[in-house]
PDB file of C-alpha atoms and ligand atoms in Angstrom:
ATOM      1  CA  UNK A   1     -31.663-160.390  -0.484  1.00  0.00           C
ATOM      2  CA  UNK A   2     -34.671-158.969   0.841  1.00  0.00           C
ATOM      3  CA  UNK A   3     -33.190-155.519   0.178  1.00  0.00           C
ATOM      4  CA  UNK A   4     -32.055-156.232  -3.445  1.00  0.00           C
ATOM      5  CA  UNK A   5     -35.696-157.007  -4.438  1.00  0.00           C
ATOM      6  CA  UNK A   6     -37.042-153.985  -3.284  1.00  0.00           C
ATOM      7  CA  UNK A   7     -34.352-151.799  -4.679  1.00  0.00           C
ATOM      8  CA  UNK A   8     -35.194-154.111  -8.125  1.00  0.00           C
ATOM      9  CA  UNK A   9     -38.733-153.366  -7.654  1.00  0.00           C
ATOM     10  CA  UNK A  10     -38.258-149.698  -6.995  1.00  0.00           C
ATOM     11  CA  UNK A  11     -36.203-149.206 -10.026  1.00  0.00           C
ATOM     12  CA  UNK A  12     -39.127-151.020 -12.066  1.00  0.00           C
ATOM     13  CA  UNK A  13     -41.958-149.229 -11.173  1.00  0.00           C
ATOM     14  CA  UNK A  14     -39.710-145.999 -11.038  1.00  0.00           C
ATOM     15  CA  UNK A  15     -39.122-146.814 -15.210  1.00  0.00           C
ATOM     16  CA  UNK A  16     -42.928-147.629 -15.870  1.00  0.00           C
ATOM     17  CA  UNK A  17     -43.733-144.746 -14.468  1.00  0.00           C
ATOM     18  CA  UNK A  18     -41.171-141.921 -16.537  1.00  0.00           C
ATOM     19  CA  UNK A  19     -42.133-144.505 -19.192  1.00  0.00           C
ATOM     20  CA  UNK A  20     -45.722-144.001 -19.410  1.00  0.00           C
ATOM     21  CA  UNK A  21     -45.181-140.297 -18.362  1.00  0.00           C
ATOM     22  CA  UNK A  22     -43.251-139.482 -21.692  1.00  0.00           C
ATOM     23  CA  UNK A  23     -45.933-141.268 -23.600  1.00  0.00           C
ATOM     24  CA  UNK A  24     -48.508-139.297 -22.402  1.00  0.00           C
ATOM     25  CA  UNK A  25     -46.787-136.489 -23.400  1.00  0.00           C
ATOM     26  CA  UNK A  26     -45.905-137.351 -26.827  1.00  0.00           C
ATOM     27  CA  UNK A  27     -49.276-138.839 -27.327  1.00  0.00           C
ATOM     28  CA  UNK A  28     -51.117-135.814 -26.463  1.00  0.00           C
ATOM     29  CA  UNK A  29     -48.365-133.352 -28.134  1.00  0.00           C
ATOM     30  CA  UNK A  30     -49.328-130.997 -24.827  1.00  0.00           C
ATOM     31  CA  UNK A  31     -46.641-128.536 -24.057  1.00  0.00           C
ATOM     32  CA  UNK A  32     -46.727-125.853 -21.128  1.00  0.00           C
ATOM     33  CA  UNK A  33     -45.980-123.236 -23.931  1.00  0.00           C
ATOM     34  CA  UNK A  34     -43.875-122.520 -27.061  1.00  0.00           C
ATOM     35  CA  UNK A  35     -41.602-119.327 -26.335  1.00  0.00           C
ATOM     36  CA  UNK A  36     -43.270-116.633 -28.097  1.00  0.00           C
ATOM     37  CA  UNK A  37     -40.334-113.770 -28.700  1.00  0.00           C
ATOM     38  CA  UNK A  38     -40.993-109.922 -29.140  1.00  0.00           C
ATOM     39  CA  UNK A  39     -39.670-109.913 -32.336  1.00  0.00           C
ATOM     40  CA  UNK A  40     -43.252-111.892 -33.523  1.00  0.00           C
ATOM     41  CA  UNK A  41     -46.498-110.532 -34.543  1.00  0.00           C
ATOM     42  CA  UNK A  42     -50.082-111.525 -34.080  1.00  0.00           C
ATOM     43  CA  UNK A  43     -51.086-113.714 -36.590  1.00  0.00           C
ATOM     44  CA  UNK A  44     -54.110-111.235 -39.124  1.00  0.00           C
ATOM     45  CA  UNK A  45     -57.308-112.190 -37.609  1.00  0.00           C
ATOM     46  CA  UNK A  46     -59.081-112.328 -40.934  1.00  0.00           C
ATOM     47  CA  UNK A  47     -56.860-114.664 -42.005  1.00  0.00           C
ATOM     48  CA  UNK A  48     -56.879-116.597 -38.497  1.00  0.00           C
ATOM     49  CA  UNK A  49     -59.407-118.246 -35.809  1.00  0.00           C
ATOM     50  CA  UNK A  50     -57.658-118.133 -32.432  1.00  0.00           C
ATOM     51  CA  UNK A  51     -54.557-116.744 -31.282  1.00  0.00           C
ATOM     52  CA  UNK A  52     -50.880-117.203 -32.898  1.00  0.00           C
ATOM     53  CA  UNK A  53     -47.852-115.250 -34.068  1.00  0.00           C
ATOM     54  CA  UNK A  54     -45.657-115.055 -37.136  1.00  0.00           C
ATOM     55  CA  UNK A  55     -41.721-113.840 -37.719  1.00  0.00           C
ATOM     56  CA  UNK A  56     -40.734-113.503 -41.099  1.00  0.00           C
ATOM     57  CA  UNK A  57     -37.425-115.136 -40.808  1.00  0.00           C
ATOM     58  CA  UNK A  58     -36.248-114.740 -44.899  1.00  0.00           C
ATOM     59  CA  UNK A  59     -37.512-112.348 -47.260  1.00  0.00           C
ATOM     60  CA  UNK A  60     -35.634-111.510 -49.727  1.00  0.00           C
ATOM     61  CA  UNK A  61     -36.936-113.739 -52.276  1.00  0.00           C
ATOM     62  CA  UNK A  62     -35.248-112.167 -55.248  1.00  0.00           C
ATOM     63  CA  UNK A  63     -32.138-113.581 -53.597  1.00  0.00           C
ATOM     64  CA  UNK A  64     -33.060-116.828 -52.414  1.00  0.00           C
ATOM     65  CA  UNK A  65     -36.470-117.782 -53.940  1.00  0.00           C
ATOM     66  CA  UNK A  66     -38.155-118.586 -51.210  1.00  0.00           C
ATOM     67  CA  UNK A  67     -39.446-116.981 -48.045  1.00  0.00           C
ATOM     68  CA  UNK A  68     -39.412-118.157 -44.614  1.00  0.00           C
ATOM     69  CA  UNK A  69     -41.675-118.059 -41.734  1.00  0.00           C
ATOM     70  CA  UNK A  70     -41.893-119.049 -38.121  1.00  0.00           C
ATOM     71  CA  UNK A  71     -45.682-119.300 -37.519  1.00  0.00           C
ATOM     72  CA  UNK A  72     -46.692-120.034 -33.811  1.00  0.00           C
ATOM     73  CA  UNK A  73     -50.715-121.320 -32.717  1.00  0.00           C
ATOM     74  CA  UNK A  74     -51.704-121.418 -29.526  1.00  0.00           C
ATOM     75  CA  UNK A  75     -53.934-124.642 -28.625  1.00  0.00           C
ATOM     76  CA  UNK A  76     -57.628-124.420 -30.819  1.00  0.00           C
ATOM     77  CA  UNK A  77     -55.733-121.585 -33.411  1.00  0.00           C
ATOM     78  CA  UNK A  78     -55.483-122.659 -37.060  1.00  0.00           C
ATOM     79  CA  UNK A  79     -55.966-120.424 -40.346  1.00  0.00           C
ATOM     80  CA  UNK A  80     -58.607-120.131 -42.736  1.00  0.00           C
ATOM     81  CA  UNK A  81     -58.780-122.611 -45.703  1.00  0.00           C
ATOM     82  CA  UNK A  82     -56.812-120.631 -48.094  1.00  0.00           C
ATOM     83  CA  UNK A  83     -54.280-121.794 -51.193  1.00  0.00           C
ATOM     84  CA  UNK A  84     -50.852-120.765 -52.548  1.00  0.00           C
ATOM     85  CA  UNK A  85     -50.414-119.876 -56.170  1.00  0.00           C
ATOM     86  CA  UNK A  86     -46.988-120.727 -56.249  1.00  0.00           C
ATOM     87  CA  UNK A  87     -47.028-123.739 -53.399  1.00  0.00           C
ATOM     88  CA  UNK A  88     -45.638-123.536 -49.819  1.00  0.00           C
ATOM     89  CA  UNK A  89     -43.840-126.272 -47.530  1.00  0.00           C
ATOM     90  CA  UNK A  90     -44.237-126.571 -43.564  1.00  0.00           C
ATOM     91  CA  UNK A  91     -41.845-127.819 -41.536  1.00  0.00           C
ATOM     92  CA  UNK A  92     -43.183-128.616 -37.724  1.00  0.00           C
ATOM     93  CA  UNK A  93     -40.668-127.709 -35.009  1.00  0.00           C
ATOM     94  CA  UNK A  94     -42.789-127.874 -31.914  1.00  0.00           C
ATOM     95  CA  UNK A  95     -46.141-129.616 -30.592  1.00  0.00           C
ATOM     96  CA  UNK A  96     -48.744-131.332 -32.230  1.00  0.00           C
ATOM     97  CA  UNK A  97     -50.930-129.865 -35.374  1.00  0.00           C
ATOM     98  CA  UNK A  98     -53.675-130.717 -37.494  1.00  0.00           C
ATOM     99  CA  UNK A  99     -53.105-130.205 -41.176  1.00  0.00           C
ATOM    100  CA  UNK A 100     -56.382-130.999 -43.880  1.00  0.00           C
ATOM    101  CA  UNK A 101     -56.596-130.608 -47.506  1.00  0.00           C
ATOM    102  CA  UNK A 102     -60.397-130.226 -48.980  1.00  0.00           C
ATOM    103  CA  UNK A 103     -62.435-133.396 -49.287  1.00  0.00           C
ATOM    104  CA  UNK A 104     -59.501-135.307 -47.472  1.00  0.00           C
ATOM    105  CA  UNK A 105     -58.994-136.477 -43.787  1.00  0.00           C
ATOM    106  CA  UNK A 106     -56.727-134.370 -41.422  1.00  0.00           C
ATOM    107  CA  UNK A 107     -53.427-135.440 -40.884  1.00  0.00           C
ATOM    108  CA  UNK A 108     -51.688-135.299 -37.133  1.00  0.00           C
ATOM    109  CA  UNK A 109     -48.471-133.522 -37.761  1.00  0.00           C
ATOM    110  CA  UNK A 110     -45.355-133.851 -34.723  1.00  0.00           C
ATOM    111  CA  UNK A 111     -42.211-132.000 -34.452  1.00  0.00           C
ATOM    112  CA  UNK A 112     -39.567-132.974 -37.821  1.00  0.00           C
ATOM    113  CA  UNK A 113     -42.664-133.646 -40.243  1.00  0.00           C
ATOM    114  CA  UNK A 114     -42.947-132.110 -43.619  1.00  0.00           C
ATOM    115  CA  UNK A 115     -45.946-131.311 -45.693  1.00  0.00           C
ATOM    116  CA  UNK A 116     -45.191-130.836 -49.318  1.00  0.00           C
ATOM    117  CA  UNK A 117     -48.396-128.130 -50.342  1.00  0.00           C
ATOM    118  CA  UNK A 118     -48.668-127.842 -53.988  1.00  0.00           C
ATOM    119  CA  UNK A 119     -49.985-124.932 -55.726  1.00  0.00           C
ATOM    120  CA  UNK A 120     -53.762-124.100 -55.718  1.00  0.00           C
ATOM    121  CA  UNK A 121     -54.439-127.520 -53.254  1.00  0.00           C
ATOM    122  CA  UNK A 122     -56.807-125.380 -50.879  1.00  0.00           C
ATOM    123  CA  UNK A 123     -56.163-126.459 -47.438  1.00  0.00           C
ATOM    124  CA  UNK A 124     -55.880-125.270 -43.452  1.00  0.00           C
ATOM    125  CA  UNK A 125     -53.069-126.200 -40.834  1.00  0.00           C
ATOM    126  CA  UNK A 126     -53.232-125.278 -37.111  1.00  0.00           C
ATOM    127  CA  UNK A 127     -53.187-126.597 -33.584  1.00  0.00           C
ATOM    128  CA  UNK A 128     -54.809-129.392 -32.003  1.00  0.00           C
ATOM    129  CA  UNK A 129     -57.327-128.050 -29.563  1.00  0.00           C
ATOM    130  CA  UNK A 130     -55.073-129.022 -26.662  1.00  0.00           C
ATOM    131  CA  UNK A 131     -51.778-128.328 -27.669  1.00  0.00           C
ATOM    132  CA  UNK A 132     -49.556-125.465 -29.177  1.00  0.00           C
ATOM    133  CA  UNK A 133     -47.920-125.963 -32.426  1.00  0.00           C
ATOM    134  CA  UNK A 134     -44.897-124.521 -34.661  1.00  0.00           C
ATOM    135  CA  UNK A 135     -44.170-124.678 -38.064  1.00  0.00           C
ATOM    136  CA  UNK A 136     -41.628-123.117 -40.419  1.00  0.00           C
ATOM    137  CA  UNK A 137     -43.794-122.144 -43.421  1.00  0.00           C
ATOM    138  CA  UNK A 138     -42.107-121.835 -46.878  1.00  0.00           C
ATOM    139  CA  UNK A 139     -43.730-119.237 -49.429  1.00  0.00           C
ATOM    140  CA  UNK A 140     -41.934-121.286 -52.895  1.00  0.00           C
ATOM    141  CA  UNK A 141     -42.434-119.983 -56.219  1.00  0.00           C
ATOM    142  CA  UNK A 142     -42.585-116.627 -54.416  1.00  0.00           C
ATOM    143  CA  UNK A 143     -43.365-114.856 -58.041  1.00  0.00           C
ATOM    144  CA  UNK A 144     -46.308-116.604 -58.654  1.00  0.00           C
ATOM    145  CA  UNK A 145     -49.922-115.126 -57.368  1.00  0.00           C
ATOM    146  CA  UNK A 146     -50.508-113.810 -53.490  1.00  0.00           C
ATOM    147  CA  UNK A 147     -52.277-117.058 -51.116  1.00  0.00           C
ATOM    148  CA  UNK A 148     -56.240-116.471 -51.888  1.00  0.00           C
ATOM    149  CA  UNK A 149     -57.948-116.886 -48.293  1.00  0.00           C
ATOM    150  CA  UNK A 150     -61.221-118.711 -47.562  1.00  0.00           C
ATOM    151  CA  UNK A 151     -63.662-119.232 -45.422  1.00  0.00           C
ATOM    152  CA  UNK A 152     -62.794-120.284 -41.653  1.00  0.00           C
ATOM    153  CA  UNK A 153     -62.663-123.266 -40.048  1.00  0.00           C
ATOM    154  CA  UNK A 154     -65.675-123.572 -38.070  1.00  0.00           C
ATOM    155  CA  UNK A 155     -65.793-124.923 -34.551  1.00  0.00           C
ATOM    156  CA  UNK A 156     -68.487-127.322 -35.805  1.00  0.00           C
ATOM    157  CA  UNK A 157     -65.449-129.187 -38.538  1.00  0.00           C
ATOM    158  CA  UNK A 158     -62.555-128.240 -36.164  1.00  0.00           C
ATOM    159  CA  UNK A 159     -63.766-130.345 -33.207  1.00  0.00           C
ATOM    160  CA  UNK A 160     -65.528-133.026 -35.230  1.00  0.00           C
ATOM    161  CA  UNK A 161     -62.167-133.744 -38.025  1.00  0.00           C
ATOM    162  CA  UNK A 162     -62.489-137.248 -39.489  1.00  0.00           C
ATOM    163  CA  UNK A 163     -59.139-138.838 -38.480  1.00  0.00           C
TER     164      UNK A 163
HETATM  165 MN1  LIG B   1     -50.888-122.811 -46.147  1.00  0.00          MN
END
């Protein structure tokens, strides 16, 4: 009997404690790192604060109308506020991001969210400070005008975002 409770016991506190592991990790988004291939390029540092890399995945968009883009950040990169002329869609495949549209709050994107960018909204997406981040990013409309970058995201907005 005596035996039974500790196994019973053991078994608990072995489940609280993988329990509360995994929700550490999904509530911090933290990931040892996001496998960065050869076939990627650093991310154009005029365009970029921080560290990342970009594959262009599809581009013929006389074909297909849309181009595709695996865009990588490394924890504290994001780009500069810029907009798309002919609109652009991310889809998150890996950690945790920030995404912000002007005058708005930031939204927390996770792995499987989509953010629906319509043309000329001028906006930013990166990394959280602690965590890497990947999104597929969509170029629609790909015959409409080149995105028009901005200014960066300074440290000062980037570590104090309204959430
Ligand atoms: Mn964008």
């Amino acid at each position: 009997m005596k035996k039974e409770i500790i196994t019973i016991t053991f078994a608990v506190v072995t489940a609280l404690a993988i329990n509360s592991l995994n929700a550490q990790d999904m509530s911090n988004g933290k990931l040892d790192k996001i496998e960065v291939t050869e076939d990627m390029q650093p991310v154009n540092p005029d365009w970029f604060t921080g560290t990342g890399w970009l594959e262009m995945l599809v581009t013929d968009t006389d074909t297909f109308g849309v181009s595709v883009g695996n865009v990588i950040f490394k924890p504290g990169c994001r780009n500069h506020w810029h907009k798309h002329p002919g609109g652009q869609l991310l889809i998150v495949t890996d950690g945790m991001g920030y995404y912000q549209e002007r005058g708005k709050p930031v939204q927390v994107l996770h792995k499987g969210d989509v953010v629906a960018i319509y043309p000329g909204v001028e906006h930013w997406h990166g990394a959280t400070p602690d965590s890497w981040f990947a999104h597929m990013a969509l170029g629609t409309n790909p015959e409409a005008a080149p995105t028009e970058w901005m200014e960066p995201v300074s440290d000062d907005v980037y570590f104090n975002l309204d959430k």
